[in-house]
């Protein structure tokens, strides 16, 4: 059995915030717990979404896993190494992309940044050229590879950042809001590339994002954090089941019928096209789509149906509300 690519145990990071308080503006110091006792592990080859609201502790965790920040207490291992003590060795095994920060040289052409990074990672000229050519082709960088980074559009720069992070073929790729500000086409192009890289090379992925499209497309497991603590670790469908999120069945009927507001364990949420299309909401734990279809068939002839999954943003919001209520009750 191989060691986890990431393992944290009771990981904590506190910051001391200085300010003033009181009538006489006395100096005050407040301890802020950005990460508060996280424990989880990620096996090699996995793709995990790391979710949470702004200030939940996502970026702080990533900085500790990559050796940028020293934990206040607890244990963190990345690729079997201690991130701070073994930072140089770790840098050769991971790639990190911060959506709002750059690892590229602002005034240099993209190609020169790749050449510098190849030297830093001690790639041979042949290996660097081979990998650079592959990334140029896969990410469609050819049209701006000789353009200075400062002149690139946001979408072009992000593709360059991802290519730079993967230049040395790392075992683990950590992405912090990689698609922030990108248009729909740029997002889809980047997602397709990341899926392809994982299939070809078995690269492990830790993805911190607010974009649920990224999570659904790229990951099979999610860890949700709130105020530095893990509040969920499992699958996206598992969250929906936990909070009782609803699915929607859209039925296309052969002829108009009165509103289907009497189907057991469902809630009618819409009647369209003069009654020939109706939308029924249900909780999967309480009934099944097959049972609903059988009951609807007793009142009308069904020509077609579709199932709409719960809105993931709404599911996460409900999870936060549930966690807050449990904290108050305890």
CSV table of C-alpha atoms in Angstrom, one decimal:
chain,number,residue,atom,x,y,z
A,1,UNK,CA,0.0,0.0,0.0
A,2,UNK,CA,1.5,3.4,-1.0
A,3,UNK,CA,1.7,6.3,1.3
A,4,UNK,CA,-0.9,9.1,0.9
A,5,UNK,CA,0.1,12.0,-1.4
A,6,UNK,CA,-1.2,14.4,1.3
A,7,UNK,CA,-1.7,13.6,5.0
A,8,UNK,CA,-2.5,16.1,7.7
A,9,UNK,CA,-3.2,15.4,11.4
A,10,UNK,CA,-4.6,18.0,13.8
A,11,UNK,CA,-3.2,20.8,11.6
A,12,UNK,CA,-3.5,24.3,13.0
A,13,UNK,CA,-2.4,27.7,11.9
A,14,UNK,CA,-3.0,30.8,14.0
A,15,UNK,CA,-2.3,34.4,13.2
A,16,UNK,CA,-1.7,37.2,15.7
A,17,UNK,CA,-3.7,40.3,14.6
A,18,UNK,CA,-2.7,43.6,16.2
A,19,UNK,CA,-5.0,46.6,16.6
A,20,UNK,CA,-6.4,49.1,19.1
A,21,UNK,CA,-9.4,48.9,21.4
A,22,UNK,CA,-11.2,50.9,24.1
A,23,UNK,CA,-11.6,54.5,24.8
A,24,UNK,CA,-7.9,55.2,25.2
A,25,UNK,CA,-7.0,53.2,22.1
A,26,UNK,CA,-5.0,50.6,23.9
A,27,UNK,CA,-3.0,48.2,21.8
A,28,UNK,CA,-4.9,44.9,21.4
A,29,UNK,CA,-3.8,41.5,20.1
A,30,UNK,CA,-6.2,38.9,18.8
A,31,UNK,CA,-5.4,35.3,17.9
A,32,UNK,CA,-7.2,34.3,14.7
A,33,UNK,CA,-7.4,30.5,14.0
A,34,UNK,CA,-7.2,30.2,10.2
A,35,UNK,CA,-6.9,26.4,10.3
A,36,UNK,CA,-8.2,24.7,13.4
A,37,UNK,CA,-7.4,21.0,13.8
A,38,UNK,CA,-7.7,19.6,10.3
A,39,UNK,CA,-7.2,15.9,9.8
A,40,UNK,CA,-7.5,14.2,6.4
A,41,UNK,CA,-5.5,12.2,3.9
A,42,UNK,CA,-5.5,12.0,0.1
A,43,UNK,CA,-4.3,8.9,-1.7
A,44,UNK,CA,-1.9,9.1,-4.7
A,45,UNK,CA,-3.8,9.6,-8.0
A,46,UNK,CA,-6.9,11.1,-6.4
A,47,UNK,CA,-8.7,14.3,-7.4
A,48,UNK,CA,-10.1,16.2,-4.4
A,49,UNK,CA,-12.1,19.4,-4.3
A,50,UNK,CA,-11.3,21.6,-1.3
A,51,UNK,CA,-14.3,23.9,-0.7
A,52,UNK,CA,-15.2,26.7,1.6
A,53,UNK,CA,-16.3,30.3,1.8
A,54,UNK,CA,-13.8,33.1,1.7
A,55,UNK,CA,-11.8,33.0,5.0
A,56,UNK,CA,-12.6,29.3,5.6
A,57,UNK,CA,-8.8,28.4,5.6
A,58,UNK,CA,-8.4,27.0,2.1
A,59,UNK,CA,-5.4,29.1,1.0
A,60,UNK,CA,-3.8,28.9,4.4
A,61,UNK,CA,-3.9,25.1,4.2
A,62,UNK,CA,-2.4,25.1,0.7
A,63,UNK,CA,0.4,27.3,1.8
A,64,UNK,CA,1.2,24.9,4.7
A,65,UNK,CA,1.1,21.9,2.4
A,66,UNK,CA,3.5,23.6,-0.1
A,67,UNK,CA,5.9,24.8,2.5
A,68,UNK,CA,5.1,28.5,2.3
A,69,UNK,CA,3.7,28.7,5.8
A,70,UNK,CA,4.8,27.0,9.0
A,71,UNK,CA,2.0,25.3,10.9
A,72,UNK,CA,1.4,26.5,14.5
A,73,UNK,CA,1.0,22.8,15.5
A,74,UNK,CA,0.0,19.5,14.0
A,75,UNK,CA,1.5,17.4,11.2
A,76,UNK,CA,1.5,17.9,7.5
A,77,UNK,CA,3.1,15.6,4.9
A,78,UNK,CA,3.1,16.2,1.2
A,79,UNK,CA,4.5,13.6,-1.1
A,80,UNK,CA,5.9,11.9,2.0
A,81,UNK,CA,7.9,15.0,2.9
A,82,UNK,CA,7.7,17.7,5.6
A,83,UNK,CA,6.8,20.8,3.5
A,84,UNK,CA,8.9,23.4,5.3
A,85,UNK,CA,11.9,21.3,6.2
A,86,UNK,CA,12.0,19.6,2.8
A,87,UNK,CA,10.8,22.5,0.7
A,88,UNK,CA,13.5,22.2,-2.0
A,89,UNK,CA,12.8,18.5,-2.5
A,90,UNK,CA,9.1,19.0,-2.4
A,91,UNK,CA,9.2,21.7,-5.1
A,92,UNK,CA,10.4,19.1,-7.6
A,93,UNK,CA,7.3,16.9,-6.9
A,94,UNK,CA,4.5,19.4,-6.8
A,95,UNK,CA,3.1,22.1,-9.0
A,96,UNK,CA,1.1,25.0,-7.5
A,97,UNK,CA,-1.1,27.6,-9.2
A,98,UNK,CA,-2.6,30.5,-7.3
A,99,UNK,CA,-5.3,32.1,-9.6
A,100,UNK,CA,-4.5,35.7,-8.5
A,101,UNK,CA,-0.7,35.3,-8.2
A,102,UNK,CA,1.9,34.5,-10.8
A,103,UNK,CA,5.0,32.3,-10.9
A,104,UNK,CA,5.9,33.7,-14.4
A,105,UNK,CA,8.3,36.5,-15.1
A,106,UNK,CA,6.2,39.6,-15.9
A,107,UNK,CA,8.5,41.2,-18.5
A,108,UNK,CA,9.8,38.0,-20.2
A,109,UNK,CA,8.1,36.0,-23.0
A,110,UNK,CA,6.3,33.0,-21.8
A,111,UNK,CA,8.8,30.8,-23.5
A,112,UNK,CA,11.6,32.3,-21.4
A,113,UNK,CA,9.7,31.7,-18.2
A,114,UNK,CA,9.5,28.1,-19.2
A,115,UNK,CA,13.2,28.0,-19.9
A,116,UNK,CA,14.1,29.5,-16.5
A,117,UNK,CA,11.7,27.1,-14.7
A,118,UNK,CA,13.1,24.2,-16.5
A,119,UNK,CA,16.6,25.1,-15.2
A,120,UNK,CA,15.3,25.5,-11.7
A,121,UNK,CA,13.8,22.0,-11.8
A,122,UNK,CA,17.0,20.7,-13.4
A,123,UNK,CA,15.4,19.4,-16.5
A,124,UNK,CA,17.7,18.4,-19.3
A,125,UNK,CA,17.5,20.6,-22.4
A,126,UNK,CA,15.9,17.7,-24.3
A,127,UNK,CA,13.4,16.9,-21.6
A,128,UNK,CA,12.5,20.5,-21.3
A,129,UNK,CA,12.0,21.0,-25.0
A,130,UNK,CA,9.9,17.8,-25.3
A,131,UNK,CA,7.6,18.7,-22.4
A,132,UNK,CA,7.3,22.4,-23.5
A,133,UNK,CA,6.3,21.3,-27.0
A,134,UNK,CA,3.7,19.0,-25.5
A,135,UNK,CA,2.2,21.7,-23.2
A,136,UNK,CA,2.2,24.2,-26.1
A,137,UNK,CA,0.1,21.8,-28.1
A,138,UNK,CA,-2.2,20.6,-25.4
A,139,UNK,CA,-3.0,24.1,-24.0
A,140,UNK,CA,-2.9,25.9,-27.4
A,141,UNK,CA,-0.1,28.3,-26.3
A,142,UNK,CA,1.5,28.6,-29.7
A,143,UNK,CA,-0.1,31.9,-30.6
A,144,UNK,CA,1.4,33.8,-27.7
A,145,UNK,CA,4.4,31.7,-26.5
A,146,UNK,CA,6.7,34.5,-27.5
A,147,UNK,CA,4.6,37.3,-26.0
A,148,UNK,CA,5.7,38.9,-22.7
A,149,UNK,CA,3.5,37.8,-19.7
A,150,UNK,CA,2.4,41.4,-19.0
A,151,UNK,CA,0.7,41.5,-22.5
A,152,UNK,CA,-1.3,38.3,-22.1
A,153,UNK,CA,-5.0,38.2,-21.5
A,154,UNK,CA,-6.2,36.6,-18.2
A,155,UNK,CA,-7.2,33.4,-19.9
A,156,UNK,CA,-3.8,33.1,-21.7
A,157,UNK,CA,-1.9,33.8,-18.5
A,158,UNK,CA,-3.8,31.2,-16.5
A,159,UNK,CA,-3.0,28.6,-19.2
A,160,UNK,CA,0.6,29.6,-19.0
A,161,UNK,CA,0.5,29.3,-15.2
A,162,UNK,CA,-0.9,25.8,-15.4
A,163,UNK,CA,1.7,24.8,-18.1
A,164,UNK,CA,4.5,26.2,-15.9
A,165,UNK,CA,3.2,24.2,-12.9
A,166,UNK,CA,3.2,21.0,-14.9
A,167,UNK,CA,6.5,21.6,-16.8
A,168,UNK,CA,8.4,19.2,-14.5
A,169,UNK,CA,5.6,16.6,-14.5
A,170,UNK,CA,4.9,16.8,-10.8
A,171,UNK,CA,3.2,14.0,-8.8
A,172,UNK,CA,0.8,16.5,-7.3
A,173,UNK,CA,-0.9,19.5,-8.8
A,174,UNK,CA,-2.5,22.1,-6.3
A,175,UNK,CA,-4.8,24.6,-7.8
A,176,UNK,CA,-6.2,27.6,-5.9
A,177,UNK,CA,-9.0,29.3,-7.8
A,178,UNK,CA,-7.4,28.5,-11.2
A,179,UNK,CA,-10.4,29.6,-13.3
A,180,UNK,CA,-11.3,32.8,-11.5
A,181,UNK,CA,-12.2,35.4,-14.1
A,182,UNK,CA,-12.1,33.1,-17.1
A,183,UNK,CA,-14.8,33.0,-19.7
A,184,UNK,CA,-16.8,29.8,-20.4
A,185,UNK,CA,-14.7,28.6,-23.3
A,186,UNK,CA,-11.4,29.2,-21.5
A,187,UNK,CA,-12.7,27.3,-18.4
A,188,UNK,CA,-13.8,24.3,-20.5
A,189,UNK,CA,-10.5,24.2,-22.4
A,190,UNK,CA,-8.6,24.1,-19.1
A,191,UNK,CA,-10.8,21.5,-17.5
A,192,UNK,CA,-10.5,19.2,-20.5
A,193,UNK,CA,-6.7,19.5,-20.4
A,194,UNK,CA,-6.6,18.7,-16.7
A,195,UNK,CA,-8.8,15.6,-17.1
A,196,UNK,CA,-6.5,14.5,-19.9
A,197,UNK,CA,-3.3,15.0,-17.9
A,198,UNK,CA,-4.7,13.0,-15.0
A,199,UNK,CA,-5.6,10.2,-17.4
A,200,UNK,CA,-2.2,10.2,-19.1
A,201,UNK,CA,0.1,10.7,-16.1
A,202,UNK,CA,-1.9,9.8,-13.0
A,203,UNK,CA,-1.3,13.2,-11.5
A,204,UNK,CA,-2.9,13.8,-8.1
A,205,UNK,CA,-5.1,16.9,-7.9
A,206,UNK,CA,-6.1,19.2,-5.0
A,207,UNK,CA,-8.5,21.9,-6.2
A,208,UNK,CA,-9.5,24.8,-4.0
A,209,UNK,CA,-12.3,26.7,-5.8
A,210,UNK,CA,-15.6,28.5,-5.6
A,211,UNK,CA,-16.6,27.3,-9.1
A,212,UNK,CA,-18.8,24.2,-8.7
A,213,UNK,CA,-18.4,23.5,-12.4
A,214,UNK,CA,-14.7,22.8,-11.7
A,215,UNK,CA,-15.5,20.6,-8.8
A,216,UNK,CA,-18.1,18.5,-10.7
A,217,UNK,CA,-15.9,18.1,-13.8
A,218,UNK,CA,-12.5,17.5,-12.2
A,219,UNK,CA,-13.0,15.8,-8.8
A,220,UNK,CA,-14.5,12.7,-7.3
A,221,UNK,CA,-14.3,13.7,-3.6
A,222,UNK,CA,-14.8,16.9,-1.7
A,223,UNK,CA,-13.6,18.3,1.6
A,224,UNK,CA,-15.6,21.2,2.9
A,225,UNK,CA,-14.1,23.5,5.5
A,226,UNK,CA,-15.7,26.2,7.6
A,227,UNK,CA,-13.7,28.5,10.0
A,228,UNK,CA,-10.7,26.2,9.6
A,229,UNK,CA,-12.5,23.0,10.4
A,230,UNK,CA,-13.6,20.1,8.2
A,231,UNK,CA,-17.4,19.9,8.1
A,232,UNK,CA,-17.7,17.3,5.4
A,233,UNK,CA,-15.5,14.8,3.6
A,234,UNK,CA,-17.1,12.6,0.9
A,235,UNK,CA,-18.8,12.8,-2.5
A,236,UNK,CA,-20.9,15.6,-3.9
A,237,UNK,CA,-24.0,13.4,-4.1
A,238,UNK,CA,-23.3,12.6,-0.4
A,239,UNK,CA,-23.6,16.2,0.6
A,240,UNK,CA,-27.0,16.5,-1.2
A,241,UNK,CA,-28.2,13.5,0.7
A,242,UNK,CA,-26.9,14.8,4.0
A,243,UNK,CA,-28.8,18.1,3.7
A,244,UNK,CA,-31.9,16.6,2.1
A,245,UNK,CA,-31.3,18.5,-1.2
A,246,UNK,CA,-34.0,18.0,-3.8
A,247,UNK,CA,-33.9,16.6,-7.4
A,248,UNK,CA,-36.4,17.7,-10.0
A,249,UNK,CA,-38.1,15.5,-12.5
A,250,UNK,CA,-39.4,17.2,-15.6
A,251,UNK,CA,-42.1,15.2,-17.3
A,252,UNK,CA,-43.3,15.8,-20.9
A,253,UNK,CA,-46.9,14.6,-21.2
A,254,UNK,CA,-48.8,13.6,-24.3
A,255,UNK,CA,-51.7,15.9,-23.5
A,256,UNK,CA,-52.5,18.7,-21.1
A,257,UNK,CA,-53.5,17.6,-17.6
A,258,UNK,CA,-54.4,19.5,-14.3
A,259,UNK,CA,-51.4,20.3,-12.1
A,260,UNK,CA,-49.8,17.1,-10.6
A,261,UNK,CA,-49.8,18.5,-7.1
A,262,UNK,CA,-51.1,15.3,-5.5
A,263,UNK,CA,-48.2,12.9,-6.3
A,264,UNK,CA,-47.0,11.5,-2.9
A,265,UNK,CA,-43.5,12.6,-1.7
A,266,UNK,CA,-43.2,15.2,-4.4
A,267,UNK,CA,-43.7,19.0,-4.6
A,268,UNK,CA,-45.0,20.6,-7.8
A,269,UNK,CA,-42.6,23.5,-8.7
A,270,UNK,CA,-43.8,24.4,-12.2
A,271,UNK,CA,-46.5,23.8,-14.8
A,272,UNK,CA,-45.6,24.9,-18.4
A,273,UNK,CA,-46.8,24.5,-22.0
A,274,UNK,CA,-50.5,24.5,-20.9
A,275,UNK,CA,-49.9,21.5,-18.6
A,276,UNK,CA,-48.0,19.3,-21.0
A,277,UNK,CA,-44.7,19.9,-19.1
A,278,UNK,CA,-44.6,19.7,-15.3
A,279,UNK,CA,-41.8,19.9,-12.8
A,280,UNK,CA,-41.9,17.8,-9.6
A,281,UNK,CA,-39.3,18.1,-6.9
A,282,UNK,CA,-38.4,15.2,-4.6
A,283,UNK,CA,-35.9,14.1,-1.9
A,284,UNK,CA,-34.1,10.9,-3.1
A,285,UNK,CA,-34.0,9.6,0.5
A,286,UNK,CA,-37.9,9.7,0.6
A,287,UNK,CA,-38.8,8.3,-2.9
A,288,UNK,CA,-37.3,7.3,-6.2
A,289,UNK,CA,-37.6,8.6,-9.8
A,290,UNK,CA,-39.1,5.2,-10.8
A,291,UNK,CA,-41.8,5.4,-8.2
A,292,UNK,CA,-42.7,9.0,-9.2
A,293,UNK,CA,-42.9,8.0,-12.9
A,294,UNK,CA,-45.2,5.1,-12.0
A,295,UNK,CA,-47.5,7.4,-10.1
A,296,UNK,CA,-47.5,10.1,-12.8
A,297,UNK,CA,-48.3,7.4,-15.4
A,298,UNK,CA,-51.6,6.7,-13.5
A,299,UNK,CA,-52.8,10.2,-14.4
A,300,UNK,CA,-51.2,11.0,-17.8
A,301,UNK,CA,-49.2,9.4,-20.6
A,302,UNK,CA,-45.5,10.3,-20.2
A,303,UNK,CA,-43.7,11.0,-23.5
A,304,UNK,CA,-40.3,12.0,-22.0
A,305,UNK,CA,-38.6,13.0,-18.8
A,306,UNK,CA,-35.4,14.5,-17.6
A,307,UNK,CA,-33.8,14.7,-14.1
A,308,UNK,CA,-32.2,17.9,-12.8
A,309,UNK,CA,-29.6,17.5,-10.1
A,310,UNK,CA,-29.6,19.9,-7.1
A,311,UNK,CA,-27.8,23.2,-7.5
A,312,UNK,CA,-24.4,22.6,-5.9
A,313,UNK,CA,-24.0,26.1,-4.6
A,314,UNK,CA,-27.3,25.8,-2.8
A,315,UNK,CA,-26.3,22.4,-1.4
A,316,UNK,CA,-23.1,23.9,0.1
A,317,UNK,CA,-25.0,26.8,1.5
A,318,UNK,CA,-27.4,24.3,3.3
A,319,UNK,CA,-24.4,22.4,4.6
A,320,UNK,CA,-23.1,25.6,6.2
A,321,UNK,CA,-26.5,26.4,7.7
A,322,UNK,CA,-26.7,22.9,9.1
A,323,UNK,CA,-23.2,23.1,10.6
A,324,UNK,CA,-24.0,26.5,12.2
A,325,UNK,CA,-27.2,25.2,13.7
A,326,UNK,CA,-25.4,22.2,15.2
A,327,UNK,CA,-22.8,24.5,16.7
A,328,UNK,CA,-25.4,26.6,18.4
A,329,UNK,CA,-27.2,23.5,19.7
A,330,UNK,CA,-24.0,22.0,21.1
